[in-house]
Short mmCIF file of C-alpha atoms in Angstrom, two decimals:
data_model
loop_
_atom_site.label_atom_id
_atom_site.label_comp_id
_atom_site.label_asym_id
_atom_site.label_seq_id
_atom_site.Cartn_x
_atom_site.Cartn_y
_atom_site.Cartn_z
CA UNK J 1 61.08 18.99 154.39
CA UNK J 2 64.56 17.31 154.93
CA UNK J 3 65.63 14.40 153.73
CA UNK J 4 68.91 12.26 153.56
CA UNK J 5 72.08 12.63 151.14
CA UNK J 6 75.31 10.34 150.56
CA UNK J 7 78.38 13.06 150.30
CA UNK J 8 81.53 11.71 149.14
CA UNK J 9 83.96 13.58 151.87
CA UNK J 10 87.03 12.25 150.87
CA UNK J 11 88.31 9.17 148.32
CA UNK J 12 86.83 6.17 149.63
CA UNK J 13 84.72 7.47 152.23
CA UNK J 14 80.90 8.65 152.14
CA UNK J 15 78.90 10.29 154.79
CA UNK J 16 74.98 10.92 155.42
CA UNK J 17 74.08 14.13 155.93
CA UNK J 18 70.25 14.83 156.65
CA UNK J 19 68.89 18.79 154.88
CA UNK J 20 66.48 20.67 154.34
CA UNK J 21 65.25 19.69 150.35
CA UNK J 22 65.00 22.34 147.93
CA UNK J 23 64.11 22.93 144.22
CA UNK J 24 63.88 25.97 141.71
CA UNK J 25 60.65 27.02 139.96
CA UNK J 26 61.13 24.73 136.72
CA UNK J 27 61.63 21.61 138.39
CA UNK J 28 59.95 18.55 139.89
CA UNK J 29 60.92 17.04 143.27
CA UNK J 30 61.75 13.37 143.61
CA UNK J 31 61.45 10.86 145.92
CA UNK J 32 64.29 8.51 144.85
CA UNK J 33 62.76 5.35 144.37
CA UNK J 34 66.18 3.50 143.35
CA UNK J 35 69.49 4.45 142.30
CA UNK J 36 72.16 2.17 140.11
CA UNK J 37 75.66 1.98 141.14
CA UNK J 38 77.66 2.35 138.14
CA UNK J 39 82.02 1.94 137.89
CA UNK J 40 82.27 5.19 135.76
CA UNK J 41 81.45 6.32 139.42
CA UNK J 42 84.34 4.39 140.81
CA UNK J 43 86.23 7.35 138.99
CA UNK J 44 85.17 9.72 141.84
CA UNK J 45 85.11 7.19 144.74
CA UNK J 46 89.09 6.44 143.58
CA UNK J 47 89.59 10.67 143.72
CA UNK J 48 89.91 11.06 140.00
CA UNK J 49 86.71 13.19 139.20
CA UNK J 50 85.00 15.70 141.38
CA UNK J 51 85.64 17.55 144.07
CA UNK J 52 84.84 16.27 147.70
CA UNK J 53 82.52 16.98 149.12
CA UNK J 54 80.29 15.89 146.56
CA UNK J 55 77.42 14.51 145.67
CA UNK J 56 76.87 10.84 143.40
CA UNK J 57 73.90 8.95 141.74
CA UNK J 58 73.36 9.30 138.10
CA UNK J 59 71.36 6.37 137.72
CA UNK J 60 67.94 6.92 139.46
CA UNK J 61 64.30 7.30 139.27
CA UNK J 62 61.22 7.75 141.62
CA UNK J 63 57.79 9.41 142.37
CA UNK J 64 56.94 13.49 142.11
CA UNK J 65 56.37 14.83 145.25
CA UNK J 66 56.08 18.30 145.15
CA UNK J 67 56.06 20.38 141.27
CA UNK J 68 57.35 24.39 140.91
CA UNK J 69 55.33 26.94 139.52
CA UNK J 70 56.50 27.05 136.03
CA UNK J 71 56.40 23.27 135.94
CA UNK J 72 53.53 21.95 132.97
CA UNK J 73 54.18 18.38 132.30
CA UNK J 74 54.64 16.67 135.46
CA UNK J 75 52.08 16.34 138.51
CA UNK J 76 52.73 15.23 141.93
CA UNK J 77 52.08 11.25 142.21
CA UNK J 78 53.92 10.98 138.36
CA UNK J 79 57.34 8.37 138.39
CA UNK J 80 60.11 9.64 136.03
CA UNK J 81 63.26 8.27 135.34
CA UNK J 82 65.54 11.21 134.78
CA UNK J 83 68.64 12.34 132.45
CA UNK J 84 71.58 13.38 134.60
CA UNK J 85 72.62 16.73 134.78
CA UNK J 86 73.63 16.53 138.34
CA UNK J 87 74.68 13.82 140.31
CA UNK J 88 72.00 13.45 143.27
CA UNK J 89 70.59 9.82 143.24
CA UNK J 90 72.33 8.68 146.35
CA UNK J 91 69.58 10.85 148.24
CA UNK J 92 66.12 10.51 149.64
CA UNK J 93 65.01 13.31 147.32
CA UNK J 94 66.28 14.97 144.47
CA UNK J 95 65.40 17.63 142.50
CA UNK J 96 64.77 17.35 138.38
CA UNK J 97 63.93 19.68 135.48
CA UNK J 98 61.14 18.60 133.93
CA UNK J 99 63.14 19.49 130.65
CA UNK J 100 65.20 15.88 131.82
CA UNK J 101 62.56 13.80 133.21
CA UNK J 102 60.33 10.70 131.24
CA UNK J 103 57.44 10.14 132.64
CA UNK J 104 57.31 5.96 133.35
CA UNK J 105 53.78 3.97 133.35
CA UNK J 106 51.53 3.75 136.78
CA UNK J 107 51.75 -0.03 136.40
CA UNK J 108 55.67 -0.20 136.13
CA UNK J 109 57.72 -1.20 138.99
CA UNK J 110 59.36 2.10 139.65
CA UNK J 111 62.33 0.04 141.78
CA UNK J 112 62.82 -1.41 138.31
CA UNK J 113 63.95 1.59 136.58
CA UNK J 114 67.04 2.01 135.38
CA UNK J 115 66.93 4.78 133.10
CA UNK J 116 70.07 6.24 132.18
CA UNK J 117 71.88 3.10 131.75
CA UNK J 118 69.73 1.61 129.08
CA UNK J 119 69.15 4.76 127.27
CA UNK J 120 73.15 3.81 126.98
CA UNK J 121 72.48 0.48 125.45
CA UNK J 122 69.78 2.37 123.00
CA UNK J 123 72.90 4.57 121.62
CA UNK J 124 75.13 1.43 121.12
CA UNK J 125 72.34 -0.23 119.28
CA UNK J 126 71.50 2.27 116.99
CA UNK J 127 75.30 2.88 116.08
CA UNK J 128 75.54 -1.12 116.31
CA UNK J 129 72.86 -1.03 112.83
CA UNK J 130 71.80 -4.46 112.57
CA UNK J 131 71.01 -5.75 109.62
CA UNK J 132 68.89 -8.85 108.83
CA UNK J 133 71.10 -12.36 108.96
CA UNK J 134 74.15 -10.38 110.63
CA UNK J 135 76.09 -12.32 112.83
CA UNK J 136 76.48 -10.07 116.14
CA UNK J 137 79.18 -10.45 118.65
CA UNK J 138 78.61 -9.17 122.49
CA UNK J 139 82.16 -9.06 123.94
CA UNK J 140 81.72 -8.93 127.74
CA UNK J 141 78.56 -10.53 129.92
CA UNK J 142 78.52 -7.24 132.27
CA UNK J 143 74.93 -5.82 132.94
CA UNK J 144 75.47 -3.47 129.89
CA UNK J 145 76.82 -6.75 128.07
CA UNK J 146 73.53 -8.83 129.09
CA UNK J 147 70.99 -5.85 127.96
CA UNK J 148 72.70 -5.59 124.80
CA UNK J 149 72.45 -9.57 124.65
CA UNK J 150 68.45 -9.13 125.84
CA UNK J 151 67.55 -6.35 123.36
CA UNK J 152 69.36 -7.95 120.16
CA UNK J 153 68.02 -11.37 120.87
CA UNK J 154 65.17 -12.26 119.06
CA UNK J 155 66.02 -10.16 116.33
CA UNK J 156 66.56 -11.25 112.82
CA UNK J 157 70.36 -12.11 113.57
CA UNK J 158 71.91 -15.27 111.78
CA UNK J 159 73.57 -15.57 115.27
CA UNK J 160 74.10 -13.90 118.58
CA UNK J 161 77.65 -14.68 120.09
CA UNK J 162 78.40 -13.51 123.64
CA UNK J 163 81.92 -14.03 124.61
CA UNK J 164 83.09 -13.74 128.43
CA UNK J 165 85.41 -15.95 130.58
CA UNK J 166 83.12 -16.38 133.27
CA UNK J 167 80.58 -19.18 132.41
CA UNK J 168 77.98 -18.33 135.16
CA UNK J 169 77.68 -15.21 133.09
CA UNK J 170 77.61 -17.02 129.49
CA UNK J 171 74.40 -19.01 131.18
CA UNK J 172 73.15 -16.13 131.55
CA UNK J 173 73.83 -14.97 128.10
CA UNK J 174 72.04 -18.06 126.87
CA UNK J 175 69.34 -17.30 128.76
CA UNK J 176 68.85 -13.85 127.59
CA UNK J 177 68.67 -14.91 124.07
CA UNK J 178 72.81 -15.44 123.01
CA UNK J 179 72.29 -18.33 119.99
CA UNK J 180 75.81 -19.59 120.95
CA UNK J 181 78.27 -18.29 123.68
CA UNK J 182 82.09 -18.82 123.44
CA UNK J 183 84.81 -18.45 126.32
CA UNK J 184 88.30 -17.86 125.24
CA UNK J 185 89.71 -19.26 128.52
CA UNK J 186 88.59 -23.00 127.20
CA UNK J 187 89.68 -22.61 123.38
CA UNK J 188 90.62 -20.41 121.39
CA UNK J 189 88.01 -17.80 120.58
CA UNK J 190 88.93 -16.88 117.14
CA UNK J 191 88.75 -19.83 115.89
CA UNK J 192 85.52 -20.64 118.08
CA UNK J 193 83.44 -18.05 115.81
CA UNK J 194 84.91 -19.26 112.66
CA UNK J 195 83.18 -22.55 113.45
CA UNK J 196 80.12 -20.91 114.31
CA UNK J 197 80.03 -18.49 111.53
CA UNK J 198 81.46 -20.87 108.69
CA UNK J 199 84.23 -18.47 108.43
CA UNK J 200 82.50 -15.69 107.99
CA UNK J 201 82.73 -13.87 111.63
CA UNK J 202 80.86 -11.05 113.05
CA UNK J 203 79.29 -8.49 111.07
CA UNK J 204 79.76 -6.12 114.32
CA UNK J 205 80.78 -6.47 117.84
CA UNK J 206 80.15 -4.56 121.00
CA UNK J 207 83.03 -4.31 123.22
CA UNK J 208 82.16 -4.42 126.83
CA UNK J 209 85.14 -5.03 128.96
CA UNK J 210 87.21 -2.21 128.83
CA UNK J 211 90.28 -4.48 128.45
CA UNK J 212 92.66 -3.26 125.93
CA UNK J 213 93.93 -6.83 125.18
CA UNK J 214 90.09 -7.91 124.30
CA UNK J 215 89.81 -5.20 122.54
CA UNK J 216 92.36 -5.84 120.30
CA UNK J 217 91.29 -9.56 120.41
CA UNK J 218 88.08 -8.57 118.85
CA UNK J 219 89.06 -6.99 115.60
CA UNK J 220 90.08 -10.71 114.44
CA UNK J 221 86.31 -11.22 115.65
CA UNK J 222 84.98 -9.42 112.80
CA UNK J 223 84.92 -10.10 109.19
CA UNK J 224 88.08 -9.57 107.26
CA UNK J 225 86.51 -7.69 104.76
CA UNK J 226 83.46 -5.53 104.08
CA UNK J 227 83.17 -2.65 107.04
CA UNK J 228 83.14 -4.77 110.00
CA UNK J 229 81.50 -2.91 112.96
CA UNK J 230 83.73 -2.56 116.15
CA UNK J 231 82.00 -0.72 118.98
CA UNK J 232 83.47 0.39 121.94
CA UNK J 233 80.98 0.79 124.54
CA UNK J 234 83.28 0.38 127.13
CA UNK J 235 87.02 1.08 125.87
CA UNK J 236 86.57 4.72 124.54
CA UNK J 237 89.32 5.60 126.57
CA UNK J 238 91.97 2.70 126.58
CA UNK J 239 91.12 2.69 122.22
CA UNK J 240 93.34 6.40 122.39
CA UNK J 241 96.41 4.72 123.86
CA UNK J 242 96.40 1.04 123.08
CA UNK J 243 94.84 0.46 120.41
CA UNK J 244 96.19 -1.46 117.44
CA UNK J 245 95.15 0.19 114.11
CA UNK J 246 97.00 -1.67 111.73
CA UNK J 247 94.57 -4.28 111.44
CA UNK J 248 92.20 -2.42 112.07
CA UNK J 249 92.83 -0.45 108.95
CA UNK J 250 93.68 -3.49 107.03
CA UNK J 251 90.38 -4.77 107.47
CA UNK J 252 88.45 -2.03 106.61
CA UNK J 253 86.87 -1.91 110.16
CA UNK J 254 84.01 0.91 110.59
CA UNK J 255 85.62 2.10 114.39
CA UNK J 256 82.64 3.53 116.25
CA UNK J 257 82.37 5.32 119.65
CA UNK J 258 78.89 5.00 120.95
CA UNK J 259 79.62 6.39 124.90
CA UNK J 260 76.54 9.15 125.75
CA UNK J 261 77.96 11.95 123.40
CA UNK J 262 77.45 9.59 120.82
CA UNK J 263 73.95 10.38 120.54
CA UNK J 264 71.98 12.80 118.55
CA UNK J 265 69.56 12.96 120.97
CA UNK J 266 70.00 11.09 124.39
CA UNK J 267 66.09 12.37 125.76
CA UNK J 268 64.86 10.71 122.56
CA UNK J 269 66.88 7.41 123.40
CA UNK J 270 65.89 7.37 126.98
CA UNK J 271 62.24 7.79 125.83
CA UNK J 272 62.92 4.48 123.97
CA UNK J 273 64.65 3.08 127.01
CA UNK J 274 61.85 3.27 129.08
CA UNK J 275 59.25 2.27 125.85
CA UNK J 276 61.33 -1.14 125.22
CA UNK J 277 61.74 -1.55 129.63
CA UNK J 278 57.96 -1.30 129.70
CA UNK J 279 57.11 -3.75 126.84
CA UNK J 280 60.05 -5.82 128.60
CA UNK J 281 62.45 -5.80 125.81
CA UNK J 282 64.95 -5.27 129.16
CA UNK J 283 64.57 -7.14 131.61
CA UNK J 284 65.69 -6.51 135.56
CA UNK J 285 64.77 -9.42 136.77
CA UNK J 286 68.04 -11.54 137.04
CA UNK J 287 70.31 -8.70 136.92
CA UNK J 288 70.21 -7.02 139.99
CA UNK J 289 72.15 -9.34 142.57
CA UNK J 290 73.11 -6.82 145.36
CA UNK J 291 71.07 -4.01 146.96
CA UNK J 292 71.98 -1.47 149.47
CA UNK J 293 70.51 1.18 152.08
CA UNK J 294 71.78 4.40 151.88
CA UNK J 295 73.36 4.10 154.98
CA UNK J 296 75.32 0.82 153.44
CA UNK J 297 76.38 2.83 150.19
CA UNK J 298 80.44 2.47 151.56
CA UNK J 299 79.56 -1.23 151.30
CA UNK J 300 78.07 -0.78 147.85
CA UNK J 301 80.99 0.82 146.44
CA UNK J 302 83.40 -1.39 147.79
CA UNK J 303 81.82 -4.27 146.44
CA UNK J 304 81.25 -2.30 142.93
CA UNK J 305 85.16 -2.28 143.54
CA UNK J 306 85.70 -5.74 143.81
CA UNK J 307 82.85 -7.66 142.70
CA UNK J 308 82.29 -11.33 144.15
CA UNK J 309 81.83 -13.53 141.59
CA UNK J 310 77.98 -13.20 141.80
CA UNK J 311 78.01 -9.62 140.91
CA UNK J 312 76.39 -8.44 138.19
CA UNK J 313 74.73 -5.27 139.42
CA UNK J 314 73.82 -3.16 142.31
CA UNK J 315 71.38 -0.61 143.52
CA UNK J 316 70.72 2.08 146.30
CA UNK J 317 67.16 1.86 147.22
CA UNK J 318 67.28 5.13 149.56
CA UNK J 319 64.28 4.57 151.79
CA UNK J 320 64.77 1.24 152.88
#
């Protein structure tokens, strides 16, 4: 059987190469059904990570097609969303341990499956710990922004803030459940929350821009006393060179790092994932504005590079 592969030959470039598919003994082979295009990604495509040529696509799910002999959980026919271990979702097919894979329900949209990137959100909601009548902050209105926004919402939150200087994106925040939305290009934010809060400000907030000014910007989010809860979901790495820890300290502020390693258990939180995408906790729907071929994945990542203002996120779907 062969089937077609993305390789990244060279910073900026990809090429499809059509093989022959192969898998071991202990794994399932995939159809890819869909694949997310994610900017930790963008580290490769810029030359940073990885070795060309290589191979992309952590973000991707699809139907068993063939099963190897030592394989006992899985049949043929089965959709999985899977755990990466190797980057192969830019493909046709790709080959799984069952050891990685969740099975996902006949009935479920398998083009609607994005996996690895909510079993994300999971970890930064379990290290988020709401409590009931916290006042929760969202700092960015990104896709992993908007699924935090979706999956808090309705909770028992005295308020649900989503801050982002875009306000096609805080509409959308509103409409995923955000009680109140703030953007600090119109006033000033600080001050915004106060006013929303009564003075008390957040009990936690999840950073999502990666910005290390915002970041800073959102310790005066939090409450100025009493273990404030500052998660960076998406400035683990600027936090070890810019970040200011003077008020930090002075506050009292419980710093917490909830990127993958973060969790005890990251099979168990994709399992939940896929439980609270099922029961439609997460919702797709409204998220995904761009989709690509394979054969257009230069044009995805160049547009995951610079994002038109209507971005919010983009998929391969590898047999269309």
């Amino acid at each position: 059987m062969k089937g077609k592969r993305a390789y990244l030959v060279k910073p900026g470039k990809f090429e499809i190469r059509e093989e022959e598919v192969s898998y071991n003994q202990d794994e399932v082979l995939v159809k890819v059904a869909v694949c997310g295009l994610c900017n930790w990604e963008l580290n490769h495509w810029f030359g940073y990570l990885g070795t060309c040529p290589q191979t992309l696509g952590h973000e991707w799910a699809g139907e068993i097609v063939e099963v190897g002999s030592r394989v006992t959980n899985f049949k043929v026919g089965d959709k999985i969303c899977y755990l990466p271990g190797k980057l192969e979702g830019f493909s046709q097919y790709a080959a799984a341990s069952e050891d990685r894979c969740i099975k996902i329900s006949e009935e479920f949209d398998i083009h609607k499956v994005l996996g690895e990137p909510l079993k994300d959100i999971v970890t930064v909601l379990k290290a988020a710990a709401a409590e009931p009548g916290d006042c929760g902050i969202v700092v960015g209105c990104g896709p992993m922004g908007l699924w935090c926004t979706q999956a808090l919402s309705g909770n028992t939150l005295s308020c649900l803030i989503a801050v982002d200087i875009d306000d096609s994106k805080l509409a959308l925040a509103k409409k995923f459940g955000a009680t109140h939305t703030v953007n600090p290009k119109n006033c000033d934010a600080i001050q915004a929350i106060s006013d929303i809060t009564g003075g008390h400000m957040g009990d936690f907030v999840i950073e999502g821009t990666g910005n290390p000014g915002v970041l800073n910007q959102c310790i005066y989010y939090l409450k100025p006393t009493g273990r404030g809860r500052l998660l960076l979901m998406s400035s683990h790495e600027t936090a070890t060179k810019e970040f200011d820890f003077r008020p930090a300290v002075e506050r009292s502020i419980d710093l917490r790092v909830p990127h993958p390693g973060h969790s005890l258990n990251q099979m168990e939180d994709l399992r939940r994932a896929v439980s609270l995408l099922e029961k439609g906790s997460f919702k797709i729907d409204g998220m995904i504005t761009h989709e690509f071929s394979l054969d257009e994945i230069n044009e995805g990542f160049r547009m995951l590079e610079n994002k038109p203002k209507d971005y919010i996120k983009g998929i391969v779907l590898p047999w269309r």
